Amino acid sequence: MQRRYLGLMAAVAALGLTATLSGCGGSESGDVTLKLVAADYGNSAANNSKKYWAGLVKGFEASHPGIKVDVSVYSWKDVDRKVADMVKKGQAPDIAQIGAYADYAKAGKLYRADEMLSIPTQANFLPHLADAGSVDRTQYGLPFVASTRLLFYNKKFFAQAGLDAPKTWDDIRNDAAVLDQRGVTYPLALPLGPEESQAEAMMWLLSGGGGYIGDVGSYEIDSVENVKTFDWLKTNLVDKGLVGPVAPGKLDRGKAFDAFTRGKVGMLNGHPTLMQEAEKKGVSVGMVPLPGIDGPTKGSMGVADWIMGFKQRGHRVETGKFLDYLFTDKNVIDFADEYDLLPVTDSASAAMESDPEYKPLRKFLAALPNSEFYPVGKTSWARVNESIKENIGNAVAPNESPESVLGKIAQDARAAEEAE
């Protein structure tokens, strides 16, 4: 099967179209009709996600007489709001595939994973993803697809400069200085603009031994490790003019990715879609684990989207049967393959890793089991996330103190926690 590299950037920018799929096959007199709302990962009508769901529903209905499935597909910019409106009106779907689950779980509106899934299905999720789908150690969010991040570098630039792939922060600083001398526009792109700065920041924090959450599960955004990380970025890269002509706080991820595919960037943090987009445009891409203070980091940042079952319509058993079918290897791999994402189950990950067709993704697949995810199990995360997007770019700005900026975000996080 020919791979189609369409990816996360297309998903976020997907057209604001909706489509309703009546389940194919079977009669109209089924005993139960499940209502499912899903996000569109495509970037055109030709690869709208409704095609995936139509095929999956057809297969499910053929093997499960008496259960029909109606699927409504919305763009990513609309789907979370659509589901929220439905829930508010007392019209929750049976199943929703969206970006967050914690608020609904806290409100008692979702089935637990073990109330819906068979034991083999639930046990097959990658452990870090299952943990990320949990509230108070109980899983409600089922990971649907995932992605990880690696440090990308332009192999041509590095070869011409006689540089090896970076393994440490010092390597990044020294390589960036050489690339700057050779006229590379962005020796290292540091997109801390509001589009997805929470991801860029988290990658650097993890590589510095910190992160958003401490060992006891509380926010530690202004920890000593985190402050040191942003002090290093500001002093060693930003203040030395090694991050390009656009201030990090003004540079969004999409602009940085576009610059990389046009051969304007030496290094930046990226995901699988960027690899394919760059190579399609003739940029030879090198990829390594995120460099850390003394060597490559052991983990990476992961991102996941979620699917969940709502209690309102009372279709627990039928919902479970559908989700068990959804998470079979074929269906998991088909979706991941279509949109250049990573599977969320052990067996599907192993199958992709051993298949030569997916060799370009092996480094990402290898990073996934040890990846750290946003604290999406905290209902306060939405507010904290917004504070990070709004403020983190200032942590490396002239006349700003990383400690004070991280302190402000930490204060916002405490306030969000106390408001729960």
mmCIF file of C-alpha atoms in Angstrom, residues 21-325:
data_model
loop_
_atom_site.group_PDB
_atom_site.id
_atom_site.type_symbol
_atom_site.label_atom_id
_atom_site.label_comp_id
_atom_site.label_asym_id
_atom_site.label_seq_id
_atom_site.Cartn_x
_atom_site.Cartn_y
_atom_site.Cartn_z
ATOM 1 C CA LEU A 21 -21.936 8.763 7.654
ATOM 2 C CA SER A 22 -24.847 6.400 7.816
ATOM 3 C CA GLY A 23 -23.499 2.959 8.585
ATOM 4 C CA CYS A 24 -23.108 0.935 5.407
ATOM 5 C CA GLY A 25 -24.659 -2.510 5.149
ATOM 6 C CA GLY A 26 -27.431 -4.123 7.157
ATOM 7 C CA SER A 27 -31.025 -3.096 7.497
ATOM 8 C CA GLU A 28 -32.430 0.098 8.960
ATOM 9 C CA SER A 29 -34.084 -1.846 11.788
ATOM 10 C CA GLY A 30 -30.993 -2.393 13.921
ATOM 11 C CA ASP A 31 -31.600 -2.706 17.655
ATOM 12 C CA VAL A 32 -29.120 0.054 18.581
ATOM 13 C CA THR A 33 -27.616 2.967 16.662
ATOM 14 C CA LEU A 34 -24.431 4.366 18.152
ATOM 15 C CA LYS A 35 -23.699 8.049 17.607
ATOM 16 C CA LEU A 36 -20.020 8.823 17.082
ATOM 17 C CA VAL A 37 -18.391 12.241 16.613
ATOM 18 C CA ALA A 38 -14.853 12.294 15.197
ATOM 19 C CA ALA A 39 -12.198 14.759 14.091
ATOM 20 C CA ASP A 40 -11.085 15.155 10.497
ATOM 21 C CA TYR A 41 -7.369 14.542 9.992
ATOM 22 C CA GLY A 42 -7.453 15.210 6.252
ATOM 23 C CA ASN A 43 -6.555 18.343 4.360
ATOM 24 C CA SER A 44 -9.026 17.981 1.480
ATOM 25 C CA ALA A 45 -12.218 16.212 0.479
ATOM 26 C CA ALA A 46 -10.073 13.483 -1.064
ATOM 27 C CA ASN A 47 -8.623 12.358 2.249
ATOM 28 C CA ASN A 48 -11.367 13.378 4.656
ATOM 29 C CA SER A 49 -11.464 11.017 7.631
ATOM 30 C CA LYS A 50 -15.061 10.063 6.816
ATOM 31 C CA LYS A 51 -13.615 7.547 4.316
ATOM 32 C CA TYR A 52 -11.787 5.713 7.078
ATOM 33 C CA TRP A 53 -14.853 5.660 9.304
ATOM 34 C CA ALA A 54 -17.112 4.510 6.449
ATOM 35 C CA GLY A 55 -14.932 1.481 5.812
ATOM 36 C CA LEU A 56 -14.559 0.689 9.480
ATOM 37 C CA VAL A 57 -18.297 1.010 10.139
ATOM 38 C CA LYS A 58 -19.111 -1.232 7.190
ATOM 39 C CA GLY A 59 -16.869 -3.969 8.555
ATOM 40 C CA PHE A 60 -18.167 -3.575 12.098
ATOM 41 C CA GLU A 61 -21.830 -3.712 11.137
ATOM 42 C CA ALA A 62 -21.279 -6.796 8.991
ATOM 43 C CA SER A 63 -19.857 -8.650 11.972
ATOM 44 C CA HIS A 64 -22.177 -7.193 14.633
ATOM 45 C CA PRO A 65 -25.827 -7.535 13.545
ATOM 46 C CA GLY A 66 -28.167 -5.334 15.529
ATOM 47 C CA ILE A 67 -25.683 -2.494 16.024
ATOM 48 C CA LYS A 68 -25.461 0.421 13.594
ATOM 49 C CA VAL A 69 -23.098 3.375 13.796
ATOM 50 C CA ASP A 70 -23.693 6.940 12.611
ATOM 51 C CA VAL A 71 -20.503 8.991 12.414
ATOM 52 C CA SER A 72 -20.296 12.784 12.201
ATOM 53 C CA VAL A 73 -16.890 14.141 11.157
ATOM 54 C CA TYR A 74 -15.896 17.732 11.959
ATOM 55 C CA SER A 75 -12.729 19.737 11.419
ATOM 56 C CA TRP A 76 -10.295 19.944 14.313
ATOM 57 C CA LYS A 77 -11.135 23.607 14.819
ATOM 58 C CA ASP A 78 -14.779 22.699 15.416
ATOM 59 C CA VAL A 79 -14.969 19.194 16.856
ATOM 60 C CA ASP A 80 -14.251 19.903 20.534
ATOM 61 C CA ARG A 81 -16.764 22.753 20.567
ATOM 62 C CA LYS A 82 -19.359 20.609 18.792
ATOM 63 C CA VAL A 83 -19.096 17.870 21.393
ATOM 64 C CA ALA A 84 -19.189 20.392 24.246
ATOM 65 C CA ASP A 85 -22.379 21.903 22.812
ATOM 66 C CA MET A 86 -23.965 18.475 22.437
ATOM 67 C CA VAL A 87 -23.149 17.567 26.029
ATOM 68 C CA LYS A 88 -24.449 20.906 27.298
ATOM 69 C CA LYS A 89 -27.756 20.328 25.482
ATOM 70 C CA GLY A 90 -28.130 16.842 26.936
ATOM 71 C CA GLN A 91 -27.417 15.256 23.544
ATOM 72 C CA ALA A 92 -24.031 13.649 24.170
ATOM 73 C CA PRO A 93 -22.870 11.156 21.551
ATOM 74 C CA ASP A 94 -22.113 7.594 22.546
ATOM 75 C CA ILE A 95 -18.512 7.995 21.420
ATOM 76 C CA ALA A 96 -16.369 11.090 20.801
ATOM 77 C CA GLN A 97 -12.908 11.220 19.238
ATOM 78 C CA ILE A 98 -11.567 14.622 20.262
ATOM 79 C CA GLY A 99 -8.651 16.372 21.936
ATOM 80 C CA ALA A 100 -9.467 16.151 25.660
ATOM 81 C CA TYR A 101 -11.455 14.029 28.045
ATOM 82 C CA ALA A 102 -10.702 15.115 31.634
ATOM 83 C CA ASP A 103 -13.540 17.608 32.117
ATOM 84 C CA TYR A 104 -16.105 15.031 31.048
ATOM 85 C CA ALA A 105 -14.551 12.376 33.259
ATOM 86 C CA LYS A 106 -14.530 14.680 36.305
ATOM 87 C CA ALA A 107 -18.195 15.484 35.659
ATOM 88 C CA GLY A 108 -19.066 11.776 35.736
ATOM 89 C CA LYS A 109 -20.185 11.691 32.106
ATOM 90 C CA LEU A 110 -17.823 8.997 30.789
ATOM 91 C CA TYR A 111 -17.586 5.262 31.144
ATOM 92 C CA ARG A 112 -14.386 3.930 32.609
ATOM 93 C CA ALA A 113 -12.212 2.054 30.153
ATOM 94 C CA ASP A 114 -12.771 -1.188 32.028
ATOM 95 C CA GLU A 115 -16.537 -0.724 31.768
ATOM 96 C CA MET A 116 -16.333 -0.761 27.966
ATOM 97 C CA LEU A 117 -13.308 -2.667 26.754
ATOM 98 C CA SER A 118 -12.355 -6.303 26.848
ATOM 99 C CA ILE A 119 -9.346 -7.056 29.028
ATOM 100 C CA PRO A 120 -7.042 -7.783 26.040
ATOM 101 C CA THR A 121 -7.962 -4.476 24.373
ATOM 102 C CA GLN A 122 -7.367 -2.374 27.462
ATOM 103 C CA ALA A 123 -4.134 -4.187 28.303
ATOM 104 C CA ASN A 124 -2.803 -3.577 24.775
ATOM 105 C CA PHE A 125 -2.467 0.212 25.105
ATOM 106 C CA LEU A 126 1.085 1.465 25.516
ATOM 107 C CA PRO A 127 1.436 2.026 29.284
ATOM 108 C CA HIS A 128 2.421 5.703 29.139
ATOM 109 C CA LEU A 129 -0.587 6.392 26.938
ATOM 110 C CA ALA A 130 -2.935 4.524 29.244
ATOM 111 C CA ASP A 131 -1.567 6.559 32.154
ATOM 112 C CA ALA A 132 -2.036 9.782 30.189
ATOM 113 C CA GLY A 133 -5.683 8.818 29.674
ATOM 114 C CA SER A 134 -6.337 8.510 33.392
ATOM 115 C CA VAL A 135 -7.952 10.751 35.994
ATOM 116 C CA ASP A 136 -7.177 9.856 39.605
ATOM 117 C CA ARG A 137 -5.541 6.637 38.344
ATOM 118 C CA THR A 138 -8.665 5.518 36.509
ATOM 119 C CA GLN A 139 -8.594 5.398 32.709
ATOM 120 C CA TYR A 140 -11.367 7.224 30.879
ATOM 121 C CA GLY A 141 -9.554 8.524 27.809
ATOM 122 C CA LEU A 142 -8.572 5.928 25.243
ATOM 123 C CA PRO A 143 -5.585 6.994 23.120
ATOM 124 C CA PHE A 144 -6.620 7.118 19.477
ATOM 125 C CA VAL A 145 -3.389 8.091 17.709
ATOM 126 C CA ALA A 146 -0.078 9.493 18.876
ATOM 127 C CA SER A 147 3.045 11.280 17.720
ATOM 128 C CA THR A 148 6.493 11.867 19.148
ATOM 129 C CA ARG A 149 9.220 14.430 18.568
ATOM 130 C CA LEU A 150 12.882 14.200 17.566
ATOM 131 C CA LEU A 151 15.524 16.811 16.797
ATOM 132 C CA PHE A 152 15.696 17.295 13.020
ATOM 133 C CA TYR A 153 18.749 18.626 11.233
ATOM 134 C CA ASN A 154 19.549 19.460 7.632
ATOM 135 C CA LYS A 155 22.024 16.744 6.617
ATOM 136 C CA LYS A 156 23.354 18.748 3.692
ATOM 137 C CA PHE A 157 24.243 21.726 5.892
ATOM 138 C CA PHE A 158 25.892 19.475 8.452
ATOM 139 C CA ALA A 159 27.907 17.571 5.852
ATOM 140 C CA GLN A 160 29.091 20.751 4.184
ATOM 141 C CA ALA A 161 30.211 22.126 7.539
ATOM 142 C CA GLY A 162 31.826 18.851 8.641
ATOM 143 C CA LEU A 163 29.488 18.553 11.632
ATOM 144 C CA ASP A 164 28.247 15.419 13.353
ATOM 145 C CA ALA A 165 24.681 15.035 14.570
ATOM 146 C CA PRO A 166 24.252 16.823 17.919
ATOM 147 C CA LYS A 167 24.028 14.789 21.115
ATOM 148 C CA THR A 168 24.257 17.481 23.807
ATOM 149 C CA TRP A 169 23.194 21.063 24.355
ATOM 150 C CA ASP A 170 26.795 22.149 23.854
ATOM 151 C CA ASP A 171 26.738 20.418 20.472
ATOM 152 C CA ILE A 172 23.611 22.368 19.539
ATOM 153 C CA ARG A 173 25.201 25.669 20.552
ATOM 154 C CA ASN A 174 28.467 24.963 18.757
ATOM 155 C CA ASP A 175 26.778 23.610 15.616
ATOM 156 C CA ALA A 176 24.420 26.580 15.524
ATOM 157 C CA ALA A 177 27.389 28.971 15.687
ATOM 158 C CA VAL A 178 29.032 27.234 12.717
ATOM 159 C CA LEU A 179 25.803 27.239 10.711
ATOM 160 C CA ASP A 180 25.316 30.920 11.485
ATOM 161 C CA GLN A 181 28.799 31.700 10.152
ATOM 162 C CA ARG A 182 27.940 29.804 6.981
ATOM 163 C CA GLY A 183 24.840 31.958 6.413
ATOM 164 C CA VAL A 184 22.034 29.574 7.440
ATOM 165 C CA THR A 185 18.971 31.724 8.100
ATOM 166 C CA TYR A 186 17.817 29.819 11.182
ATOM 167 C CA PRO A 187 20.777 27.917 12.681
ATOM 168 C CA LEU A 188 18.264 26.584 15.213
ATOM 169 C CA ALA A 189 14.579 27.418 14.920
ATOM 170 C CA LEU A 190 12.972 27.957 18.332
ATOM 171 C CA PRO A 191 9.210 28.377 17.772
ATOM 172 C CA LEU A 192 7.854 29.707 21.054
ATOM 173 C CA GLY A 193 5.010 31.609 19.407
ATOM 174 C CA PRO A 194 1.454 30.888 20.577
ATOM 175 C CA GLU A 195 0.590 28.252 17.958
ATOM 176 C CA GLU A 196 2.191 25.327 19.808
ATOM 177 C CA SER A 197 4.729 26.770 22.201
ATOM 178 C CA GLN A 198 3.576 24.436 24.956
ATOM 179 C CA ALA A 199 5.090 21.576 22.926
ATOM 180 C CA GLU A 200 8.372 23.306 22.094
ATOM 181 C CA ALA A 201 8.803 24.370 25.713
ATOM 182 C CA MET A 202 8.048 20.897 27.043
ATOM 183 C CA MET A 203 10.646 19.301 24.773
ATOM 184 C CA TRP A 204 13.376 21.577 26.083
ATOM 185 C CA LEU A 205 12.238 21.168 29.686
ATOM 186 C CA LEU A 206 12.365 17.369 29.395
ATOM 187 C CA SER A 207 15.833 17.506 27.859
ATOM 188 C CA GLY A 208 16.927 19.606 30.843
ATOM 189 C CA GLY A 209 15.662 17.098 33.377
ATOM 190 C CA GLY A 210 12.467 18.969 34.201
ATOM 191 C CA GLY A 211 8.949 19.191 32.839
ATOM 192 C CA TYR A 212 5.538 20.550 33.675
ATOM 193 C CA ILE A 213 4.727 18.008 36.392
ATOM 194 C CA GLY A 214 6.811 16.820 39.334
ATOM 195 C CA ASP A 215 7.091 13.360 40.829
ATOM 196 C CA VAL A 216 4.023 13.795 43.029
ATOM 197 C CA GLY A 217 1.822 14.954 40.182
ATOM 198 C CA SER A 218 1.791 18.689 40.938
ATOM 199 C CA TYR A 219 2.804 21.499 38.589
ATOM 200 C CA GLU A 220 6.479 22.456 38.953
ATOM 201 C CA ILE A 221 6.788 24.898 36.085
ATOM 202 C CA ASP A 222 9.242 27.208 37.848
ATOM 203 C CA SER A 223 11.456 24.401 39.165
ATOM 204 C CA VAL A 224 15.207 24.903 39.369
ATOM 205 C CA GLU A 225 15.693 22.569 36.383
ATOM 206 C CA ASN A 226 13.184 24.452 34.240
ATOM 207 C CA VAL A 227 14.645 27.854 35.047
ATOM 208 C CA LYS A 228 18.131 26.563 34.187
ATOM 209 C CA THR A 229 16.849 25.277 30.853
ATOM 210 C CA PHE A 230 15.448 28.616 29.773
ATOM 211 C CA ASP A 231 18.456 30.474 31.143
ATOM 212 C CA TRP A 232 20.606 28.277 28.905
ATOM 213 C CA LEU A 233 18.412 28.830 25.841
ATOM 214 C CA LYS A 234 18.407 32.576 26.344
ATOM 215 C CA THR A 235 22.127 32.926 27.087
ATOM 216 C CA ASN A 236 23.552 30.401 24.634
ATOM 217 C CA LEU A 237 21.226 30.629 21.649
ATOM 218 C CA VAL A 238 18.874 33.599 21.674
ATOM 219 C CA ASP A 239 21.206 36.277 23.007
ATOM 220 C CA LYS A 240 23.911 35.072 20.600
ATOM 221 C CA GLY A 241 21.617 35.496 17.593
ATOM 222 C CA LEU A 242 21.582 31.805 16.692
ATOM 223 C CA VAL A 243 17.798 31.368 16.379
ATOM 224 C CA GLY A 244 17.140 33.309 13.190
ATOM 225 C CA PRO A 245 15.594 36.635 12.256
ATOM 226 C CA VAL A 246 12.236 36.137 14.010
ATOM 227 C CA ALA A 247 12.065 36.382 17.793
ATOM 228 C CA PRO A 248 11.129 32.986 19.298
ATOM 229 C CA GLY A 249 8.015 34.446 20.914
ATOM 230 C CA LYS A 250 6.817 35.559 17.470
ATOM 231 C CA LEU A 251 7.745 32.370 15.602
ATOM 232 C CA ASP A 252 4.960 29.803 15.276
ATOM 233 C CA ARG A 253 5.585 26.128 14.631
ATOM 234 C CA GLY A 254 4.008 26.193 11.164
ATOM 235 C CA LYS A 255 6.320 28.988 10.013
ATOM 236 C CA ALA A 256 9.361 27.190 11.409
ATOM 237 C CA PHE A 257 8.385 23.926 9.721
ATOM 238 C CA ASP A 258 7.835 25.717 6.426
ATOM 239 C CA ALA A 259 11.265 27.333 6.687
ATOM 240 C CA PHE A 260 12.825 23.898 7.301
ATOM 241 C CA THR A 261 11.191 22.425 4.187
ATOM 242 C CA ARG A 262 12.573 25.371 2.183
ATOM 243 C CA GLY A 263 16.130 24.713 3.345
ATOM 244 C CA LYS A 264 16.347 27.737 5.656
ATOM 245 C CA VAL A 265 16.777 25.905 8.989
ATOM 246 C CA GLY A 266 19.726 23.975 10.377
ATOM 247 C CA MET A 267 18.004 22.329 13.367
ATOM 248 C CA LEU A 268 14.580 22.203 14.999
ATOM 249 C CA ASN A 269 12.314 19.836 16.914
ATOM 250 C CA GLY A 270 9.865 18.022 14.629
ATOM 251 C CA HIS A 271 7.376 15.183 14.175
ATOM 252 C CA PRO A 272 6.907 12.528 11.425
ATOM 253 C CA THR A 273 4.914 14.727 9.075
ATOM 254 C CA LEU A 274 7.758 17.219 8.831
ATOM 255 C CA MET A 275 10.139 14.449 7.809
ATOM 256 C CA GLN A 276 8.025 13.582 4.792
ATOM 257 C CA GLU A 277 7.186 17.160 3.822
ATOM 258 C CA ALA A 278 10.871 18.114 3.890
ATOM 259 C CA GLU A 279 12.018 15.125 1.873
ATOM 260 C CA LYS A 280 9.311 15.731 -0.735
ATOM 261 C CA LYS A 281 10.902 19.150 -1.236
ATOM 262 C CA GLY A 282 14.410 17.773 -1.526
ATOM 263 C CA VAL A 283 15.662 18.460 1.996
ATOM 264 C CA SER A 284 17.761 15.592 3.347
ATOM 265 C CA VAL A 285 16.659 15.080 6.943
ATOM 266 C CA GLY A 286 18.660 13.741 9.856
ATOM 267 C CA MET A 287 16.862 12.842 13.086
ATOM 268 C CA VAL A 288 18.229 12.153 16.565
ATOM 269 C CA PRO A 289 16.773 11.914 20.080
ATOM 270 C CA LEU A 290 16.475 15.275 21.782
ATOM 271 C CA PRO A 291 19.970 16.280 22.939
ATOM 272 C CA GLY A 292 20.276 16.869 26.671
ATOM 273 C CA ILE A 293 22.775 18.489 28.982
ATOM 274 C CA ASP A 294 25.184 15.539 28.980
ATOM 275 C CA GLY A 295 23.828 13.369 26.158
ATOM 276 C CA PRO A 296 20.659 12.274 24.358
ATOM 277 C CA THR A 297 17.521 12.348 26.483
ATOM 278 C CA LYS A 298 16.067 8.964 27.399
ATOM 279 C CA GLY A 299 12.488 10.017 26.656
ATOM 280 C CA SER A 300 10.690 12.282 24.237
ATOM 281 C CA MET A 301 7.603 14.409 24.223
ATOM 282 C CA GLY A 302 4.499 12.613 23.033
ATOM 283 C CA VAL A 303 1.171 13.946 21.812
ATOM 284 C CA ALA A 304 -2.033 11.933 21.726
ATOM 285 C CA ASP A 305 -5.652 12.405 20.674
ATOM 286 C CA TRP A 306 -8.423 10.681 22.562
ATOM 287 C CA ILE A 307 -11.607 8.691 22.124
ATOM 288 C CA MET A 308 -14.141 8.168 24.917
ATOM 289 C CA GLY A 309 -17.546 6.689 25.672
ATOM 290 C CA PHE A 310 -20.351 8.820 27.107
ATOM 291 C CA LYS A 311 -22.871 7.344 29.550
ATOM 292 C CA GLN A 312 -25.911 9.418 28.621
ATOM 293 C CA ARG A 313 -27.497 7.143 26.031
ATOM 294 C CA GLY A 314 -26.774 3.992 28.017
ATOM 295 C CA HIS A 315 -25.124 1.970 25.248
ATOM 296 C CA ARG A 316 -22.210 0.686 27.296
ATOM 297 C CA VAL A 317 -22.092 -2.848 25.894
ATOM 298 C CA GLU A 318 -22.512 -1.801 22.252
ATOM 299 C CA THR A 319 -19.956 0.981 22.678
ATOM 300 C CA GLY A 320 -17.486 -1.532 24.078
ATOM 301 C CA LYS A 321 -17.977 -3.884 21.147
ATOM 302 C CA PHE A 322 -17.335 -1.064 18.701
ATOM 303 C CA LEU A 323 -14.210 0.106 20.532
ATOM 304 C CA ASP A 324 -12.824 -3.429 20.726
ATOM 305 C CA TYR A 325 -13.256 -3.616 16.952
#
